[in-house]
XYZ file of C-alpha atoms in Angstrom:
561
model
C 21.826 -47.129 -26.406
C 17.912 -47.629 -26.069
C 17.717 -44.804 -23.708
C 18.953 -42.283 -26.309
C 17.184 -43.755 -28.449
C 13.482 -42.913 -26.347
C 14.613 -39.515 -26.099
C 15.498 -39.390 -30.327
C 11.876 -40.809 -30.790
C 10.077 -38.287 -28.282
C 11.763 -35.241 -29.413
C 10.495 -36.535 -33.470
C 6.989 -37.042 -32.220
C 5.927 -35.702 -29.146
C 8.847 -34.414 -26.980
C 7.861 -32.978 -23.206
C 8.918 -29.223 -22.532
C 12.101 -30.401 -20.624
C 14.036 -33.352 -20.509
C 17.105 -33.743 -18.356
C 20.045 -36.550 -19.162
C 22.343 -37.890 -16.688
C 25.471 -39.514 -18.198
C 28.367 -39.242 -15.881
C 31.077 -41.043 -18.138
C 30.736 -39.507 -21.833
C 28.076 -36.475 -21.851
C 29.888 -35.312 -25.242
C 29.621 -38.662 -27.151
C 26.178 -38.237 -25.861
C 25.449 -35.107 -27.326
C 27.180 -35.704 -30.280
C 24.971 -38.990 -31.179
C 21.858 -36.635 -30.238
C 23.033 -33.834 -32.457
C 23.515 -36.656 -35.441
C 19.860 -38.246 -34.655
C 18.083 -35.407 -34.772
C 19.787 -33.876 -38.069
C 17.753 -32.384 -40.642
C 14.769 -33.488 -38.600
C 14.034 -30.988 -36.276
C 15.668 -27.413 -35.559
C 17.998 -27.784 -32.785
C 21.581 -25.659 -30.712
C 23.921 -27.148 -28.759
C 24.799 -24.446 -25.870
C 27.599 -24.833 -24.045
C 27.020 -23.645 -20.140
C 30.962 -22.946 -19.874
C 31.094 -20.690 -23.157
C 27.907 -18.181 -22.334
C 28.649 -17.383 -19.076
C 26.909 -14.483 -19.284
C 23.022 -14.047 -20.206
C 23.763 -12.140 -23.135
C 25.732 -14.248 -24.408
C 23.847 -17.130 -23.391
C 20.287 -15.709 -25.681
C 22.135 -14.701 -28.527
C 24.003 -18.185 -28.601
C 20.421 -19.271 -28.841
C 19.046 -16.880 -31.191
C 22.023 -17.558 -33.739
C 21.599 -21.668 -33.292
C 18.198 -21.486 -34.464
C 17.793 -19.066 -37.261
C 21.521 -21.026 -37.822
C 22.906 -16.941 -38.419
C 26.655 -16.845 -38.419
C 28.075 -13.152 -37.303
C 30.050 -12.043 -40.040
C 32.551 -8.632 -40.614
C 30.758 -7.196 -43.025
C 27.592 -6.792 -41.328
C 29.489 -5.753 -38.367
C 29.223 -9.258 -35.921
C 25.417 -8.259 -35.854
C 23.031 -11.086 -33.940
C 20.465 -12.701 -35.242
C 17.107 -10.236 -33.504
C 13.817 -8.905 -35.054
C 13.331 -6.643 -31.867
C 15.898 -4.692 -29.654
C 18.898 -6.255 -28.008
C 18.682 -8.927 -25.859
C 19.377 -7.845 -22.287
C 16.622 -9.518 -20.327
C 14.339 -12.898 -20.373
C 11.285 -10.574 -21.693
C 13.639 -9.310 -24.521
C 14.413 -12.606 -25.143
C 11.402 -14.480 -25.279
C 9.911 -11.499 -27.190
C 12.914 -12.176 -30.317
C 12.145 -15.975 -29.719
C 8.726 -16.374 -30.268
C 9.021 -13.703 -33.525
C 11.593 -16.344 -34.354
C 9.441 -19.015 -34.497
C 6.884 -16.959 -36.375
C 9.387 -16.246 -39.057
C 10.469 -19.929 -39.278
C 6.557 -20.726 -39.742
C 6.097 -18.330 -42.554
C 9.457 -19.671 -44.009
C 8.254 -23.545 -43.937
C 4.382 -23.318 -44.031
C 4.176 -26.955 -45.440
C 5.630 -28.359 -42.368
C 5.198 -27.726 -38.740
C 8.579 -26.258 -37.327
C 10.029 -27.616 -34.090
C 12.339 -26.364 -31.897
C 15.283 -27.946 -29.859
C 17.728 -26.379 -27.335
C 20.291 -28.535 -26.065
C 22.326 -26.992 -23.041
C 25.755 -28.947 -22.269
C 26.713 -28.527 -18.507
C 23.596 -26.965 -17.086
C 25.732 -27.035 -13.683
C 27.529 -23.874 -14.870
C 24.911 -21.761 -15.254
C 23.534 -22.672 -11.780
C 26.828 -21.726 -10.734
C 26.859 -17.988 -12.585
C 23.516 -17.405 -13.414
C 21.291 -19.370 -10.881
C 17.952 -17.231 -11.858
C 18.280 -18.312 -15.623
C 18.134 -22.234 -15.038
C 13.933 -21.916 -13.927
C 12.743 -20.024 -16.617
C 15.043 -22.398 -18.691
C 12.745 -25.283 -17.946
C 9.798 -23.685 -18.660
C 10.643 -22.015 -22.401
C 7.556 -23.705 -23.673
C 5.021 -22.725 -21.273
C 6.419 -18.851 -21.531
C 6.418 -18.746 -25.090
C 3.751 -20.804 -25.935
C 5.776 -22.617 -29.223
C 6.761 -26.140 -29.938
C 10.330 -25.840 -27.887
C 11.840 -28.385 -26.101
C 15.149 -28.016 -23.859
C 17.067 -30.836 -23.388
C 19.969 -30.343 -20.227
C 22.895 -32.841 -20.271
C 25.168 -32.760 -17.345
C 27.162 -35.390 -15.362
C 25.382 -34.496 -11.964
C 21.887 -35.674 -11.395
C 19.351 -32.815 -11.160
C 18.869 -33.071 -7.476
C 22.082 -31.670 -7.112
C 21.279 -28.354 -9.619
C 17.458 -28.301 -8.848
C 16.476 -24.701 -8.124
C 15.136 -24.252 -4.981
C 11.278 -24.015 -3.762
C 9.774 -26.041 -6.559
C 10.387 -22.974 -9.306
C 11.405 -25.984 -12.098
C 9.089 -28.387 -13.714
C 10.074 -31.352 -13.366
C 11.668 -33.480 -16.328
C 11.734 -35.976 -18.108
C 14.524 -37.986 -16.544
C 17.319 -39.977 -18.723
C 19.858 -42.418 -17.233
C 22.822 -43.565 -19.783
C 23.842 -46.513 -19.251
C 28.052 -47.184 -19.523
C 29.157 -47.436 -23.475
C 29.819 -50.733 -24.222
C 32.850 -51.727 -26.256
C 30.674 -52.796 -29.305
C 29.406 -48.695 -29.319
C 33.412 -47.675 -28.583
C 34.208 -49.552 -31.484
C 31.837 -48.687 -33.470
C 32.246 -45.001 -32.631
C 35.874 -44.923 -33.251
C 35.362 -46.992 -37.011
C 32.964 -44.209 -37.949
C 35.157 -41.553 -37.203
C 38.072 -43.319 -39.329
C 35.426 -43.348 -42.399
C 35.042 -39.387 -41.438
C 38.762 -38.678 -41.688
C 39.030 -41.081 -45.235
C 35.847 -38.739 -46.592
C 37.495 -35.091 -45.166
C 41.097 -35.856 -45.506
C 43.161 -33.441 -47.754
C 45.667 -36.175 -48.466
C 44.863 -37.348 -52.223
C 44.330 -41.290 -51.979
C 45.450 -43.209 -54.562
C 46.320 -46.872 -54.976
C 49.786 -45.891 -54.754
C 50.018 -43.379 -52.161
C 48.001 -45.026 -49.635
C 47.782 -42.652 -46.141
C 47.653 -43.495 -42.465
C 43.397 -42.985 -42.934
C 42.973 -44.416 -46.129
C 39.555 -46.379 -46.560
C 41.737 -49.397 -47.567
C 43.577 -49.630 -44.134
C 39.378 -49.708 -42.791
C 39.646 -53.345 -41.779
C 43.037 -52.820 -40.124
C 41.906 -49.903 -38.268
C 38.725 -52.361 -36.872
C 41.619 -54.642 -35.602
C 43.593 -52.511 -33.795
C 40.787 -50.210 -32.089
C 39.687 -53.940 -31.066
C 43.095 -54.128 -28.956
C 42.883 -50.661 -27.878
C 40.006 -50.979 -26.501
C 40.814 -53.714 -24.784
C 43.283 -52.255 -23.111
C 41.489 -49.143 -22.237
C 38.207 -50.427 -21.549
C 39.174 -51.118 -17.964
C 40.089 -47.800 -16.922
C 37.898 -45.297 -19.319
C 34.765 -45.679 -20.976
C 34.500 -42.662 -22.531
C 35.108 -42.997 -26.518
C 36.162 -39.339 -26.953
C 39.297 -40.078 -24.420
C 40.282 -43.589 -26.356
C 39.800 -41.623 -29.862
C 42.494 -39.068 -28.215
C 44.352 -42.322 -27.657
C 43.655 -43.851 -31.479
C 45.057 -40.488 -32.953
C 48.568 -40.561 -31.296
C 49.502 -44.352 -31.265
C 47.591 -45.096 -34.877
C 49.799 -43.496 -37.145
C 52.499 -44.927 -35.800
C 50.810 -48.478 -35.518
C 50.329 -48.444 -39.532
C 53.799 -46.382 -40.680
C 55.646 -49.950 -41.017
C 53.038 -50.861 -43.894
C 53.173 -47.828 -45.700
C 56.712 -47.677 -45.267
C 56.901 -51.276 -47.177
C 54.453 -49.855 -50.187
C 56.676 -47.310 -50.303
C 60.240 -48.777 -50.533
C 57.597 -51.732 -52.921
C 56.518 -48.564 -54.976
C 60.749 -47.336 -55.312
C 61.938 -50.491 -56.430
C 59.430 -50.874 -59.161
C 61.227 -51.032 -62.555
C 59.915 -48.931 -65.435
C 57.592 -46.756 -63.414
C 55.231 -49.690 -62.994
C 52.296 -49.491 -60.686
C 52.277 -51.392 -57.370
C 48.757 -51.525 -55.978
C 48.384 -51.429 -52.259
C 47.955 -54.562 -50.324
C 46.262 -54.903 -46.813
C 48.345 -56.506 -43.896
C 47.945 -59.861 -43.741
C 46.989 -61.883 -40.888
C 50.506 -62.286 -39.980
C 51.728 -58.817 -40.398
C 48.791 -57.908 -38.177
C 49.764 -60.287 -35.725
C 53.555 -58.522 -35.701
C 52.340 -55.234 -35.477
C 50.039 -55.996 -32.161
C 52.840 -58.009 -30.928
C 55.178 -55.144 -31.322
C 52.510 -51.968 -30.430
C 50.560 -53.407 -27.677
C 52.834 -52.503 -24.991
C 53.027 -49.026 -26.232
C 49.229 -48.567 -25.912
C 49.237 -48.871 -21.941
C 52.047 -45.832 -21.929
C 49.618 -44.019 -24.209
C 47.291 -44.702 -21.860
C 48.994 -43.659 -18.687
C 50.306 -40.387 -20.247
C 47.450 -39.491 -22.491
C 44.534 -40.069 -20.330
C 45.631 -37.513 -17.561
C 46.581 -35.462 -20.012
C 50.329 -35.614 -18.575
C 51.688 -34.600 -22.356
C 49.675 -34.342 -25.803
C 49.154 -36.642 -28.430
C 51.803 -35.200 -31.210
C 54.432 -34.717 -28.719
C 53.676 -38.355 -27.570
C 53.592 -39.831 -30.803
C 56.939 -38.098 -31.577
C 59.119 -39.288 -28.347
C 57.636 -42.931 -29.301
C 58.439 -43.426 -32.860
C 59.875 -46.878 -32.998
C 63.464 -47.612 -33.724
C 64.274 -49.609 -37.185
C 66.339 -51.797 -34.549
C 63.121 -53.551 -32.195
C 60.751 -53.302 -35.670
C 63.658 -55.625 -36.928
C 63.749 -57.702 -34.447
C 59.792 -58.112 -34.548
C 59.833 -58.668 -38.800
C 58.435 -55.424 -39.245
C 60.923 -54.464 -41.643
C 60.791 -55.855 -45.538
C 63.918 -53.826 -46.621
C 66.984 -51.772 -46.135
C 66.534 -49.564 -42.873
C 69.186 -46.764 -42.707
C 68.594 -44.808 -39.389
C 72.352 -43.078 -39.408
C 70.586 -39.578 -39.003
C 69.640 -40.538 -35.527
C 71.997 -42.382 -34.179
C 74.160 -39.073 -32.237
C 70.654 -38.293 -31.337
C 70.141 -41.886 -29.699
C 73.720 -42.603 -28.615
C 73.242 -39.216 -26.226
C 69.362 -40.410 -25.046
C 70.423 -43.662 -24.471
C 73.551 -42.934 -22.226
C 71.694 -40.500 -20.384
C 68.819 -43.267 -19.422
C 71.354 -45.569 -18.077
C 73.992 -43.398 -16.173
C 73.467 -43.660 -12.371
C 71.846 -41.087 -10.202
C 74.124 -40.830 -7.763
C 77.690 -41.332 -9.372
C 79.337 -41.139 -13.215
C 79.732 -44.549 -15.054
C 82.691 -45.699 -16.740
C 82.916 -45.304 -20.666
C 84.076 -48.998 -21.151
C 80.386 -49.583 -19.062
C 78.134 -47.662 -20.931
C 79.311 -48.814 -24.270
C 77.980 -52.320 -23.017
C 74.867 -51.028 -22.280
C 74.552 -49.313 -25.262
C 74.944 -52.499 -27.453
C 71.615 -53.927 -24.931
C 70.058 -50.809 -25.756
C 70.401 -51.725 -29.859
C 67.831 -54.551 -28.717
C 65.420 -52.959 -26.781
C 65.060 -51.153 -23.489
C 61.809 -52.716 -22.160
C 63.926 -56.187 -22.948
C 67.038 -54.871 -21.036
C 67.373 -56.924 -17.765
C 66.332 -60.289 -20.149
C 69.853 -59.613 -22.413
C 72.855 -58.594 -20.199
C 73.297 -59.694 -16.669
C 72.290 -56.843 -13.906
C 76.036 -56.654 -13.047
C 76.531 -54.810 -16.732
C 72.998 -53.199 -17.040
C 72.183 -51.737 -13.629
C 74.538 -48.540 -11.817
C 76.275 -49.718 -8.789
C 73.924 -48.236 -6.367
C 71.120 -50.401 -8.208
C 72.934 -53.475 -7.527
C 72.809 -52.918 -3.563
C 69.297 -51.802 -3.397
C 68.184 -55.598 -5.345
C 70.840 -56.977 -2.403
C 69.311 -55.162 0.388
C 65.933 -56.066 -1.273
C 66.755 -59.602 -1.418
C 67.629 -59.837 2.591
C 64.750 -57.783 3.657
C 62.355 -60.713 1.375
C 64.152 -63.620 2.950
C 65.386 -62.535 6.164
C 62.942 -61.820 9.206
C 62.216 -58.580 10.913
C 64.058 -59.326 14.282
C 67.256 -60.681 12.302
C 67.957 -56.949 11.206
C 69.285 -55.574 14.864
C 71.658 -59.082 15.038
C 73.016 -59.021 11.717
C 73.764 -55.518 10.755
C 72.987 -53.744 14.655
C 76.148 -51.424 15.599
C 76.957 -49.712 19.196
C 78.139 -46.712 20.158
C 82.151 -48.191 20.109
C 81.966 -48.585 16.129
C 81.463 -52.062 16.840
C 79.227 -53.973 15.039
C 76.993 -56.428 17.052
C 77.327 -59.918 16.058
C 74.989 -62.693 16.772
C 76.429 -65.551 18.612
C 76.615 -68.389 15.873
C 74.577 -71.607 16.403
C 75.619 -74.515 17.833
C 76.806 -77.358 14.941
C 74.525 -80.568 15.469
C 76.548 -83.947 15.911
C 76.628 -86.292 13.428
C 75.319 -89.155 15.399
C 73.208 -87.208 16.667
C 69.552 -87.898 17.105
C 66.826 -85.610 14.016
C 64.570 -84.211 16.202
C 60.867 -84.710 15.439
C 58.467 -82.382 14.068
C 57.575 -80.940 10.824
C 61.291 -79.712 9.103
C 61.411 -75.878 8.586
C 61.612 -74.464 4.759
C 64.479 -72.203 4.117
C 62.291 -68.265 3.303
C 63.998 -68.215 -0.274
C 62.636 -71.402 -0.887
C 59.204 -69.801 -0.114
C 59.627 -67.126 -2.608
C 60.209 -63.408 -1.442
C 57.903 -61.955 1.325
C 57.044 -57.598 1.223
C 58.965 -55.670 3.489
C 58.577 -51.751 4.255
C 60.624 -48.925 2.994
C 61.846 -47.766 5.650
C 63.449 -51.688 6.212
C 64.999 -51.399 2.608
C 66.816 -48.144 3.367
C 68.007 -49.330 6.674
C 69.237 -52.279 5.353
C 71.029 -50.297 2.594
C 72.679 -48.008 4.379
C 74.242 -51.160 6.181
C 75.586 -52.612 3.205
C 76.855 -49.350 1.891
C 78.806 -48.320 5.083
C 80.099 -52.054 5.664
C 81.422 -53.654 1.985
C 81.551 -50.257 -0.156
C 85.376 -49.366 -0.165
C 84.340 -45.840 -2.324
C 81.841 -44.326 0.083
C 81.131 -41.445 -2.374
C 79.002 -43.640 -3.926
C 76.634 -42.143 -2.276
C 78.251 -39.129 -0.527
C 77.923 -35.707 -1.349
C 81.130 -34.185 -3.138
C 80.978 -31.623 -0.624
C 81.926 -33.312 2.669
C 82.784 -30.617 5.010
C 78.860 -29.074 4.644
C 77.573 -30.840 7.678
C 78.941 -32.106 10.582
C 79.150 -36.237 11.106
C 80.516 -37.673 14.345
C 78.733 -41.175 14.526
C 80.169 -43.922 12.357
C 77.261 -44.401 9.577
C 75.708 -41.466 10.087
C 76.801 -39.517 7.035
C 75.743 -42.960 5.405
C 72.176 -42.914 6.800
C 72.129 -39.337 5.769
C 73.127 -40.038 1.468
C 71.149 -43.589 1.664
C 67.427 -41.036 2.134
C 68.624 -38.869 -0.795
C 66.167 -38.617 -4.144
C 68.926 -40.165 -6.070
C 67.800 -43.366 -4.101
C 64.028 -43.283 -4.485
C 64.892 -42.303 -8.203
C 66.196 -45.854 -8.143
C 63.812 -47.565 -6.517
C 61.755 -45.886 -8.668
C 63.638 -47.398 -12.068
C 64.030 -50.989 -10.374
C 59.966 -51.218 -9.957
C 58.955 -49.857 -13.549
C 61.946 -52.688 -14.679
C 59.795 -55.273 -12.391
C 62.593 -56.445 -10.780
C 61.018 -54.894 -7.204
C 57.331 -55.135 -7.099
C 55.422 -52.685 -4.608
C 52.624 -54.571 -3.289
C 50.933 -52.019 -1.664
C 48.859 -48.952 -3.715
C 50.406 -46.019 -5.513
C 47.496 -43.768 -4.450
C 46.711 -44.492 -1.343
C 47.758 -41.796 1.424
C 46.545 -43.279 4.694
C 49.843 -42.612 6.115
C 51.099 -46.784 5.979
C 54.715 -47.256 4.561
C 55.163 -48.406 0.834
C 55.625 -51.934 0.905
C 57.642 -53.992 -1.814
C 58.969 -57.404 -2.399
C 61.479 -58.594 -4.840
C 60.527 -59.814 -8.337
C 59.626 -62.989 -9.111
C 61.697 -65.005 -12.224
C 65.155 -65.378 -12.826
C 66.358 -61.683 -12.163
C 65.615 -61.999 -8.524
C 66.798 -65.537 -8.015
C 69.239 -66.297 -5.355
C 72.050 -66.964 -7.821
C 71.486 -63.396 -9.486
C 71.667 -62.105 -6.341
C 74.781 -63.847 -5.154
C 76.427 -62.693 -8.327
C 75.422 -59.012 -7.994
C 76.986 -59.194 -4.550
C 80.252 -61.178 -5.349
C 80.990 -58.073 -7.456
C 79.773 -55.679 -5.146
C 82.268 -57.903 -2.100
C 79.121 -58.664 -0.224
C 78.877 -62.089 1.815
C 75.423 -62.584 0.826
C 75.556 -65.935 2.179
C 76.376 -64.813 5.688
C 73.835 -62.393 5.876
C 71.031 -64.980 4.590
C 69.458 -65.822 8.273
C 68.448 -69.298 7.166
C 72.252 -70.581 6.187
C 73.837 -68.566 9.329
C 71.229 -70.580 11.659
C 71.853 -73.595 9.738
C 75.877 -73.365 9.924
């Protein structure tokens, strides 16, 4: 970071009274590579503009940083002051520059320089707008070698006071960290936690931060950051990220040592070994797809990292099936816990599942859940309802928009509308000439809005579902339906059915095409999956069971037949 680096170099040898640094992605990391330049080189505090948000607090804060004066009980939480309180600017400038005096006389040998480093400025604009001029110009009202350094995410136009009353500064762009800086950031950190831990490392009792496991820290923060890189640049945020997946990323070695140090004979000592390639290669295999969950839950701050790293402790079953495993794994202690998890993932929204069915789906569970729709077919892993949303998806992909009204249309009379069926072509009769039309499924699927998916749904429900409190309410006689498929159309718009629309695009078997976050009032669009879980002949299977005839309501075979 050359820019940091200037400002490191002018503050050592000639730094201006007021220097202002715009980083807008990690001001922290920024001050915290400042605070560890400048360290038993000059005498500097780190204010934060959220903490002293009053001015009181905001001089003594200063006062204490410098003559580094911790408030203690005994002394009764006195501040750091050779004069009265602080309760003005005068007061304060008065204490500051008898400060500097006694820092003189205390270092005579050696000129003494000050630093003040103020974290969100924009704060103090915000409560104390009259404090951020004379801010800038410490140095000119006190006459010492002081230098104030504001980092804030905002440029300075935007917290400028008004009419010229600031000096103007020294102005600092940061540029974006890198993932070279990241990395490095996050590997010194690691050496931090081997140096402070309070775990006693030994070559038998190796812990999740020993210095040993350095190199295999380096490799995985190189796939972390990898991941995160495209979505967060800050280090700070992908440290929070390190701390709740790394533990669990290195457990599977240590557990080996450990069941390696047990079956020792005679007490002997078993020195710890590093990963090897291979292992390495396991572990990312088996952890990388845990890293963009971390990422989606941890960056928003949508839980914290010890809960997360707790409800995503991997199973003895999926680190078996990756080799993770050299030994005996004996999970019995948890498997009530995950019988009653796993059966409350897969039962249905909308209606109870049968026990003879959720034993099945329990065994695909033993593999792995992510792997679920790749083991059983979707007749045994999905609930019913499930199974007619991937049908209904499947016709809205293939079928055109103006095939809807003719295929599943109904009148007033309970009817439903039927389109005339084509003509059959002659055998001896002439091919006509032209360019021959592609069946749609051929094509591969094409999006469709939500609003056709539910519509289409509700047709199929009302038409070839014998047990219409599939997706009835158990309380029929709460409102009033006179139209046949109305109460239908009513259930098919409940949450139980987004819940599973919901389920079938995080399982990638319906893709949404258009964005999550986008509210410019333009329906959701989706499209079935691509691969063999949204074929035509998983479809046709999910609706032989269900006693749909897919094939009749495929627009390409009915005008073909």
């Amino acid at each position: 970071m050359n820019s940091l680096n200037q400002v490191v170099s002018l503050l050592e040898l000639s730094p201006p009274p007021f220097i202002f640094i715009n980083d807008p992605i990690a001001p922290k990391f920024t001050i915290q590579s400042l605070l560890l330049a400048l360290q038993n080189k000059i005498r500097l505090v780190q204010v934060d503009g959220i903490s002293t948000f009053t001015p009181r607090l905001l001089y003594d804060t200063i006062l204490n940083g410098l003559s580094q004066h911790t408030p203690s009980w005994d002394d009764g939480c006195r501040n750091w002051s050779e004069e009265t309180s602080n309760d003005s600017m005068d007061s304060f400038l008065r204490a500051l520059k008898a400060l500097h005096v006694s820092l003189c006389t205390a270092n005579s040998e050696q000129r003494v320089r000050l630093a003040l480093v103020i974290e969100k400025p924009e704060r103090l604009k915000e409560r104390m707008p009259d404090l951020l001029a004379p801010l800038t110009r410490l140095a000119e009202l006190t006459r010492i070698d002081l230098s104030v350094v504001l980092v804030s995410e905002v440029r300075w136009e935007d917290i400028r006071p008004p009419l010229g009353a600031a000096i103007d500064p020294y102005y600092v762009d940061i540029p974006v960290p890198t993932k070279e800086i990241i990395i490095e950031h996050l590997v010194k950190v690691f050496e931090e936690n081997s140096s402070n831990s309070d775990l006693a490392s030994t070559s038998t009792t190796p812990h999740s931060y020993d210095p040993a496991l350095q190199e295999t820290y380096r490799h995985f923060v190189h796939i972390l950051v990898d991941v995160c890189f495209l979505y967060t640049n800050d280090p700070h945020e992908i440290q929070y990220i390190s701390a709740a997946r790394w533990p669990g990323f290195i457990k599977p070695v240590l557990d080996a040592h450990r069941m390696n140090v047990e079956a020792a004979e005679g007490g002997d000592e078993v020195e710890f070994e590093r990963p090897s390639t291979e292992v390495l290669l396991r572990l990312t295999h088996h952890f990388k797809p845990s890293l963009s969950l971390a990422l989606e839950q941890l960056y928003p701050r949508l839980t914290n990292a010890v809960d997360w790293a707790r409800a995503n402790v991997s199973d003895a079953a999926s680190l078996a099936k990756d080799g993770l495993i050299l030994g005996d794994a004996v999970m019995d202690d948890e498997d009530e816990e995950e019988d009653t998890v796993n059966e409350m993932l897969l039962s249905s929204p909308t209606r109870s599942r049968s026990s003879k069915r959720i034993q099945e789906q329990k065994a695909a569970q033993d593999l792995s859940s992510s792997n679920l729709k790749d083991t059983l077919p979707l007749s045994v892993s999905l609930p019913r309802l499930s199974q007619f949303i991937l049908v209904a998806a499947y016709i809205a992909s293939v079928n055109p928009v103006k095939s809807d009204l003719r295929l599943f249309g109904r009148g007033a009379d309970e009817k439903k509308r039927r389109r005339r069926p084509a003509k059959r072509q002659m055998a001896n009769a002439k091919p006509k000439s032209g360019s021959v039309k592609i069946p749609q499924r051929f094509l591969g699927p094409s999006p469709f809005p939500l609003e056709r998916l539910i519509a289409i749904l509700g047709a199929l429900v009302e038409e070839n579902d014998s047990n219409a409190s599939e997706v009835n309410d158990p309380s029929p006689d709460l409102l009033d339906f006179r139209i046949a498929g109305e109460r239908t159309d009513y259930e098919v718009t409940r949450v139980g059915v987004y819940a599973s629309i919901a389920q079938l695009t995080s399982l990638r078997l319906l893709v949404r095409t258009t964005s999550a976050d986008k509210l410019d009032g333009l329906s959701a669009m989706f499209k079935c999956g691509s691969g063999a879980p949204s074929s035509y002949e998983t479809i046709l299977d999910l609706a032989k069971g269900l006693g749909v005839p897919l094939p009749d309501l495929i627009w390409d075979n009915a005008a073909m037949g």
